[in-house]
Amino acid sequence: MNTHDVIKRWFDIILSLVLLIIFSPIMVIITLAIKITSPGEVIYRQQRLGRYGKIFYLLKFRSMVKNAESMGSGMLLEENDTRITPLGKFLRKTSLDELPQLINVLKGEMSMVGPRPAPVFHLPKYDDEQRRRLQFRPGITGWAQVNGRVALYWPQRIELDLWYIDHYSLLLDYKILLKTAWTVFDRKSTAAKPDRKDVDPFMKM
């Protein structure tokens, strides 16, 4: 592990701990709200690709009805999908559903900044160049998230991820973190949607 890796990991640990403490009251409120408004588990767990292709469980606050993947369009997420709960719409719009991923970061499965963790079924579709995005821990936010988010098709997201890997620096990470807060609330960044067949199951970048 080189110096940058060590610094990045310690930065992840410290920042995720601080944010978990800051957001813990909000996370408690969200937990209670989900329990009250919708039957089912509070946390939605889905297998994703981690560093070097290792599979881990991505954590999110559940924003859809219980057993949603067995209803309607299955694993495909439709625009204005009726399986998304009213509370879930708010959580997705504000990205508050992503807060449990701070636990993924603390556990070392994710980083604060990096390529977004792809669904497991993506791995066989990657060519050698695209597999390079697995060199880094997946991130809660990343270069693609501050340059388009869901308005981008997956090939475009991968291209931006590879640019991030090729130009990585701690300074770039800080820049991405600073831009993330603005991007989350910038409706223009999420206004355009890719075609339905390009939408990944239960995935919001």
mmCIF file of C-alpha atoms in Angstrom:
data_model
loop_
_atom_site.group_PDB
_atom_site.id
_atom_site.type_symbol
_atom_site.label_atom_id
_atom_site.label_comp_id
_atom_site.label_asym_id
_atom_site.label_seq_id
_atom_site.Cartn_x
_atom_site.Cartn_y
_atom_site.Cartn_z
ATOM 1 C CA MET A 1 0.000 0.000 0.000
ATOM 2 C CA ASN A 2 1.543 3.297 -1.085
ATOM 3 C CA THR A 3 1.464 6.586 0.800
ATOM 4 C CA HIS A 4 -1.536 7.911 -1.126
ATOM 5 C CA ASP A 5 -3.518 4.757 -0.309
ATOM 6 C CA VAL A 6 -2.717 5.092 3.383
ATOM 7 C CA ILE A 7 -3.661 8.772 3.487
ATOM 8 C CA LYS A 8 -6.844 8.134 1.490
ATOM 9 C CA ARG A 9 -7.867 5.296 3.821
ATOM 10 C CA TRP A 10 -7.278 7.320 6.979
ATOM 11 C CA PHE A 11 -9.142 10.231 5.455
ATOM 12 C CA ASP A 12 -12.056 7.876 4.699
ATOM 13 C CA ILE A 13 -12.099 6.556 8.267
ATOM 14 C CA ILE A 14 -12.014 9.982 9.878
ATOM 15 C CA LEU A 15 -14.531 11.618 7.537
ATOM 16 C CA SER A 16 -16.996 8.717 7.647
ATOM 17 C CA LEU A 17 -16.866 8.682 11.459
ATOM 18 C CA VAL A 18 -17.422 12.433 11.656
ATOM 19 C CA LEU A 19 -20.319 12.306 9.182
ATOM 20 C CA LEU A 20 -21.907 9.329 10.966
ATOM 21 C CA ILE A 21 -21.858 11.322 14.207
ATOM 22 C CA ILE A 22 -23.241 14.456 12.539
ATOM 23 C CA PHE A 23 -25.982 12.622 10.642
ATOM 24 C CA SER A 24 -26.864 10.078 13.345
ATOM 25 C CA PRO A 25 -29.950 12.044 14.526
ATOM 26 C CA ILE A 26 -31.207 12.266 10.931
ATOM 27 C CA MET A 27 -30.514 8.555 10.387
ATOM 28 C CA VAL A 28 -32.538 7.700 13.481
ATOM 29 C CA ILE A 29 -35.439 9.833 12.218
ATOM 30 C CA ILE A 30 -35.267 8.193 8.768
ATOM 31 C CA THR A 31 -35.210 4.748 10.384
ATOM 32 C CA LEU A 32 -38.346 5.498 12.392
ATOM 33 C CA ALA A 33 -40.066 7.101 9.381
ATOM 34 C CA ILE A 34 -39.438 4.047 7.197
ATOM 35 C CA LYS A 35 -40.710 1.729 9.930
ATOM 36 C CA ILE A 36 -43.872 3.781 10.400
ATOM 37 C CA THR A 37 -44.718 4.381 6.733
ATOM 38 C CA SER A 38 -43.759 1.113 5.030
ATOM 39 C CA PRO A 39 -43.515 -2.531 6.141
ATOM 40 C CA GLY A 40 -40.187 -4.228 5.554
ATOM 41 C CA GLU A 41 -36.530 -3.821 6.384
ATOM 42 C CA VAL A 42 -35.108 -0.354 6.982
ATOM 43 C CA ILE A 43 -31.835 -1.072 5.173
ATOM 44 C CA TYR A 44 -31.741 -2.354 1.606
ATOM 45 C CA ARG A 45 -28.687 -4.515 0.881
ATOM 46 C CA GLN A 46 -27.538 -5.270 -2.652
ATOM 47 C CA GLN A 47 -24.465 -7.062 -3.939
ATOM 48 C CA ARG A 48 -22.064 -4.781 -5.791
ATOM 49 C CA LEU A 49 -18.556 -4.975 -7.216
ATOM 50 C CA GLY A 50 -15.853 -3.721 -4.868
ATOM 51 C CA ARG A 51 -12.141 -3.203 -5.343
ATOM 52 C CA TYR A 52 -10.552 -5.826 -7.613
ATOM 53 C CA GLY A 53 -14.029 -7.213 -8.298
ATOM 54 C CA LYS A 54 -14.626 -8.429 -4.744
ATOM 55 C CA ILE A 55 -18.359 -8.589 -4.022
ATOM 56 C CA PHE A 56 -19.790 -6.702 -1.042
ATOM 57 C CA TYR A 57 -23.216 -5.585 0.141
ATOM 58 C CA LEU A 58 -24.021 -1.948 -0.602
ATOM 59 C CA LEU A 59 -26.201 -0.396 2.094
ATOM 60 C CA LYS A 60 -29.037 2.059 1.472
ATOM 61 C CA PHE A 61 -32.126 3.175 3.298
ATOM 62 C CA ARG A 62 -34.980 1.286 1.651
ATOM 63 C CA SER A 63 -36.871 3.614 -0.685
ATOM 64 C CA MET A 64 -39.130 1.073 -2.383
ATOM 65 C CA VAL A 65 -41.914 -1.178 -1.167
ATOM 66 C CA LYS A 66 -41.046 -4.555 0.338
ATOM 67 C CA ASN A 67 -40.080 -7.190 -2.263
ATOM 68 C CA ALA A 68 -40.161 -4.565 -5.025
ATOM 69 C CA GLU A 69 -37.790 -6.590 -7.211
ATOM 70 C CA SER A 70 -40.485 -9.260 -7.610
ATOM 71 C CA MET A 71 -43.108 -6.749 -8.757
ATOM 72 C CA GLY A 72 -43.809 -4.789 -11.932
ATOM 73 C CA SER A 73 -40.695 -4.350 -14.081
ATOM 74 C CA GLY A 74 -38.622 -6.462 -11.699
ATOM 75 C CA MET A 75 -35.041 -5.280 -11.382
ATOM 76 C CA LEU A 76 -35.560 -2.473 -13.902
ATOM 77 C CA LEU A 77 -36.367 0.908 -12.428
ATOM 78 C CA GLU A 78 -39.045 2.787 -14.338
ATOM 79 C CA GLU A 79 -39.376 6.562 -14.450
ATOM 80 C CA ASN A 80 -41.972 7.565 -11.815
ATOM 81 C CA ASP A 81 -41.911 3.959 -10.595
ATOM 82 C CA THR A 82 -44.956 3.369 -8.363
ATOM 83 C CA ARG A 83 -42.946 0.960 -6.211
ATOM 84 C CA ILE A 84 -41.001 3.886 -4.775
ATOM 85 C CA THR A 85 -42.651 4.985 -1.542
ATOM 86 C CA PRO A 86 -43.533 8.656 -0.926
ATOM 87 C CA LEU A 87 -40.795 8.806 1.697
ATOM 88 C CA GLY A 88 -38.478 6.994 -0.700
ATOM 89 C CA LYS A 89 -38.952 9.687 -3.335
ATOM 90 C CA PHE A 90 -37.786 12.288 -0.839
ATOM 91 C CA LEU A 91 -34.832 10.167 0.274
ATOM 92 C CA ARG A 92 -33.718 9.613 -3.321
ATOM 93 C CA LYS A 93 -34.189 13.248 -4.310
ATOM 94 C CA THR A 94 -32.035 14.426 -1.396
ATOM 95 C CA SER A 95 -29.614 11.458 -1.576
ATOM 96 C CA LEU A 96 -30.315 10.747 2.100
ATOM 97 C CA ASP A 97 -30.885 7.110 1.155
ATOM 98 C CA GLU A 98 -27.103 6.899 0.611
ATOM 99 C CA LEU A 99 -26.187 7.697 4.239
ATOM 100 C CA PRO A 100 -25.762 4.038 5.317
ATOM 101 C CA GLN A 101 -22.894 3.788 2.838
ATOM 102 C CA LEU A 102 -20.814 5.660 5.394
ATOM 103 C CA ILE A 103 -20.772 2.287 7.178
ATOM 104 C CA ASN A 104 -19.459 0.669 3.985
ATOM 105 C CA VAL A 105 -16.684 3.271 3.984
ATOM 106 C CA LEU A 106 -15.839 2.686 7.631
ATOM 107 C CA LYS A 107 -15.614 -1.066 6.968
ATOM 108 C CA GLY A 108 -13.185 -0.478 4.101
ATOM 109 C CA GLU A 109 -15.561 -1.746 1.408
ATOM 110 C CA MET A 110 -15.956 1.714 -0.099
ATOM 111 C CA SER A 111 -14.229 5.073 -0.156
ATOM 112 C CA MET A 112 -15.691 8.547 0.144
ATOM 113 C CA VAL A 113 -14.535 9.197 -3.443
ATOM 114 C CA GLY A 114 -14.193 6.680 -6.253
ATOM 115 C CA PRO A 115 -16.076 5.013 -9.104
ATOM 116 C CA ARG A 116 -19.635 4.164 -8.087
ATOM 117 C CA PRO A 117 -19.998 0.443 -7.246
ATOM 118 C CA ALA A 118 -21.442 -1.373 -10.242
ATOM 119 C CA PRO A 119 -23.941 -4.252 -10.117
ATOM 120 C CA VAL A 120 -22.333 -7.699 -10.136
ATOM 121 C CA PHE A 121 -23.735 -8.564 -13.582
ATOM 122 C CA HIS A 122 -21.589 -5.805 -15.116
ATOM 123 C CA LEU A 123 -18.319 -7.682 -14.579
ATOM 124 C CA PRO A 124 -18.601 -10.133 -17.512
ATOM 125 C CA LYS A 125 -19.460 -7.184 -19.772
ATOM 126 C CA TYR A 126 -16.267 -5.250 -19.011
ATOM 127 C CA ASP A 127 -13.407 -5.304 -21.465
ATOM 128 C CA ASP A 128 -9.825 -5.080 -20.180
ATOM 129 C CA GLU A 129 -9.872 -1.280 -20.265
ATOM 130 C CA GLN A 130 -13.152 -1.002 -18.399
ATOM 131 C CA ARG A 131 -11.962 -3.442 -15.718
ATOM 132 C CA ARG A 132 -9.450 -0.798 -14.651
ATOM 133 C CA ARG A 133 -12.264 0.970 -12.795
ATOM 134 C CA LEU A 134 -12.018 -1.857 -10.248
ATOM 135 C CA GLN A 135 -8.495 -0.766 -9.243
ATOM 136 C CA PHE A 136 -9.975 1.685 -6.726
ATOM 137 C CA ARG A 137 -12.444 1.180 -3.932
ATOM 138 C CA PRO A 138 -15.898 2.244 -5.124
ATOM 139 C CA GLY A 139 -16.986 5.612 -3.788
ATOM 140 C CA ILE A 140 -20.061 7.255 -2.335
ATOM 141 C CA THR A 141 -19.334 10.041 -4.792
ATOM 142 C CA GLY A 142 -16.984 10.324 -7.725
ATOM 143 C CA TRP A 143 -15.928 12.175 -10.859
ATOM 144 C CA ALA A 144 -18.949 10.893 -12.802
ATOM 145 C CA GLN A 145 -21.326 12.001 -10.031
ATOM 146 C CA VAL A 146 -20.180 15.618 -10.229
ATOM 147 C CA ASN A 147 -20.213 15.546 -14.026
ATOM 148 C CA GLY A 148 -23.663 14.314 -14.882
ATOM 149 C CA ARG A 149 -24.850 11.627 -12.446
ATOM 150 C CA VAL A 150 -27.882 9.723 -13.852
ATOM 151 C CA ALA A 151 -27.961 11.949 -16.941
ATOM 152 C CA LEU A 152 -25.019 9.881 -18.230
ATOM 153 C CA TYR A 153 -25.119 6.514 -19.940
ATOM 154 C CA TRP A 154 -23.012 3.796 -18.321
ATOM 155 C CA PRO A 155 -20.238 3.908 -20.972
ATOM 156 C CA GLN A 156 -19.898 7.649 -20.276
ATOM 157 C CA ARG A 157 -19.733 7.027 -16.536
ATOM 158 C CA ILE A 158 -17.035 4.394 -17.027
ATOM 159 C CA GLU A 159 -15.047 6.773 -19.233
ATOM 160 C CA LEU A 160 -15.155 9.415 -16.489
ATOM 161 C CA ASP A 161 -14.172 6.797 -13.893
ATOM 162 C CA LEU A 162 -11.110 5.869 -15.944
ATOM 163 C CA TRP A 163 -10.197 9.553 -16.279
ATOM 164 C CA TYR A 164 -10.368 9.816 -12.473
ATOM 165 C CA ILE A 165 -8.097 6.774 -12.052
ATOM 166 C CA ASP A 166 -5.566 8.138 -14.556
ATOM 167 C CA HIS A 167 -5.530 11.606 -12.962
ATOM 168 C CA TYR A 168 -6.006 10.605 -9.316
ATOM 169 C CA SER A 169 -4.657 12.846 -6.594
ATOM 170 C CA LEU A 170 -5.752 13.704 -3.069
ATOM 171 C CA LEU A 171 -6.424 17.227 -4.281
ATOM 172 C CA LEU A 172 -8.812 15.859 -6.904
ATOM 173 C CA ASP A 173 -10.649 13.932 -4.171
ATOM 174 C CA TYR A 174 -11.108 17.118 -2.154
ATOM 175 C CA LYS A 175 -12.364 18.940 -5.246
ATOM 176 C CA ILE A 176 -14.919 16.184 -5.912
ATOM 177 C CA LEU A 177 -16.138 16.258 -2.310
ATOM 178 C CA LEU A 178 -16.621 20.024 -2.485
ATOM 179 C CA LYS A 179 -18.556 19.745 -5.751
ATOM 180 C CA THR A 180 -20.707 16.874 -4.492
ATOM 181 C CA ALA A 181 -22.824 18.925 -2.098
ATOM 182 C CA TRP A 182 -23.727 21.296 -4.931
ATOM 183 C CA THR A 183 -24.363 18.511 -7.440
ATOM 184 C CA VAL A 184 -26.775 16.694 -5.120
ATOM 185 C CA PHE A 185 -29.069 19.710 -5.013
ATOM 186 C CA ASP A 186 -28.547 20.787 -8.615
ATOM 187 C CA ARG A 187 -31.684 19.548 -10.367
ATOM 188 C CA LYS A 188 -30.094 20.098 -13.807
ATOM 189 C CA SER A 189 -27.636 17.285 -13.076
ATOM 190 C CA THR A 190 -30.475 14.790 -12.711
ATOM 191 C CA ALA A 191 -32.965 16.225 -15.190
ATOM 192 C CA ALA A 192 -32.012 14.081 -18.183
ATOM 193 C CA LYS A 193 -32.558 10.338 -17.956
ATOM 194 C CA PRO A 194 -31.019 7.571 -20.060
ATOM 195 C CA ASP A 195 -33.221 5.136 -21.936
ATOM 196 C CA ARG A 196 -35.014 2.589 -19.774
ATOM 197 C CA LYS A 197 -32.888 -0.290 -21.089
ATOM 198 C CA ASP A 198 -29.762 1.535 -19.896
ATOM 199 C CA VAL A 199 -31.056 2.053 -16.364
ATOM 200 C CA ASP A 200 -29.407 -0.238 -13.853
ATOM 201 C CA PRO A 201 -31.582 -2.105 -11.360
ATOM 202 C CA PHE A 202 -32.259 -0.150 -8.186
ATOM 203 C CA MET A 203 -29.288 2.079 -9.011
ATOM 204 C CA LYS A 204 -29.204 5.813 -8.432
ATOM 205 C CA MET A 205 -25.801 7.295 -9.086
#
